[in-house]
Amino acid sequence: GDSVTQMEGPVTLSEEAFLTINCTYTATGYPSLFWYVQYPGEGLQLLLKATKADDKGSNKGFEATYRKETTSFHLEKGSVQVSDSAVYFCALNHAGTYKYIFGTGTRLKVLA
Amino acid sequence: EAGVTQFPSHSVIEKGQTVTLRCDPISGHDNLYWYRRVMGKEIKFLLHFVKESKQDESGMPNNRFLAERTGGTYSTLKVQPAELEDSGVYFCASSQERTGTGLSGYTFGSGTRLTVV
């Protein structure tokens, strides 16, 4: 069945450091790929998405590119802030369906 | 617009007791979903309502879990009797469209953290 694999956390960075959180997937067909973020005390929020190969999703300085050849959707940000501290979840979803397949989540802690 | 609201935010119960989690979706959202994250693992789908009807409950772990959505508004998820392995964070989400890739996508609640001791 479909699955999503994320790098284990926690990831601890200093402010303004470069961030990469790895995500790879296994799926039939051509799923859409997502990054969700959960800030402390809040619900999951959609951060960005990409619906086909080579698409780049971006939001709030974060980016991820849908790489079909490597089945990856790595999350990157050039300069993290303390306010980016959260848990990040990679997920996939097949068009026309309602069910998400999530990864295990990666906790990011950014130190001032 | 108000978001998806879940009650309680935390619950600690003893093994064998009953717990009921509640989810209030965004008004007008016919689709309501329950997901669960067991500690350190992935978030997994539990079930999907369209209005008051269960469309897919393939993710419900066993018959100790009962979900209802009377009147197609709020939903409850009851665990009876609770076991240690039920501990985790239970998320509720709602959407207007049936698909997760629609423009509005899902809106998730902040979750209920359930601890069974």
mmCIF file of C-alpha atoms in Angstrom, chain B residues 3 11 15-16 24 26-27 29 32-33 35 38 63 72 79 81 86 100-102 112 114-115:
data_model
loop_
_atom_site.group_PDB
_atom_site.id
_atom_site.type_symbol
_atom_site.label_atom_id
_atom_site.label_comp_id
_atom_site.label_asym_id
_atom_site.label_seq_id
_atom_site.Cartn_x
_atom_site.Cartn_y
_atom_site.Cartn_z
ATOM 1 C CA GLY B 3 -12.450 26.568 12.805
ATOM 2 C CA SER B 11 -7.940 13.505 28.630
ATOM 3 C CA LYS B 15 -7.594 1.449 31.423
ATOM 4 C CA GLY B 16 -11.109 0.039 31.160
ATOM 5 C CA ASP B 24 -17.459 20.442 15.947
ATOM 6 C CA ILE B 26 -16.907 24.171 10.323
ATOM 7 C CA SER B 27 -20.517 25.096 9.753
ATOM 8 C CA HIS B 29 -19.001 21.259 5.952
ATOM 9 C CA LEU B 32 -16.004 15.087 8.570
ATOM 10 C CA TYR B 33 -12.965 12.903 9.177
ATOM 11 C CA TYR B 35 -7.550 10.609 12.242
ATOM 12 C CA VAL B 38 -0.212 7.130 18.120
ATOM 13 C CA ASN B 63 -15.164 -2.506 17.875
ATOM 14 C CA GLY B 72 -24.895 15.748 10.496
ATOM 15 C CA VAL B 79 -13.694 4.475 23.175
ATOM 16 C CA PRO B 81 -13.342 0.215 27.212
ATOM 17 C CA ASP B 86 -5.400 3.763 22.493
ATOM 18 C CA GLY B 100 -8.566 16.293 -0.056
ATOM 19 C CA THR B 101 -7.064 18.073 -3.005
ATOM 20 C CA GLY B 102 -9.791 20.649 -3.418
ATOM 21 C CA THR B 112 -7.462 15.654 21.629
ATOM 22 C CA LEU B 114 -5.743 10.913 25.057
ATOM 23 C CA THR B 115 -3.637 9.182 27.669
#
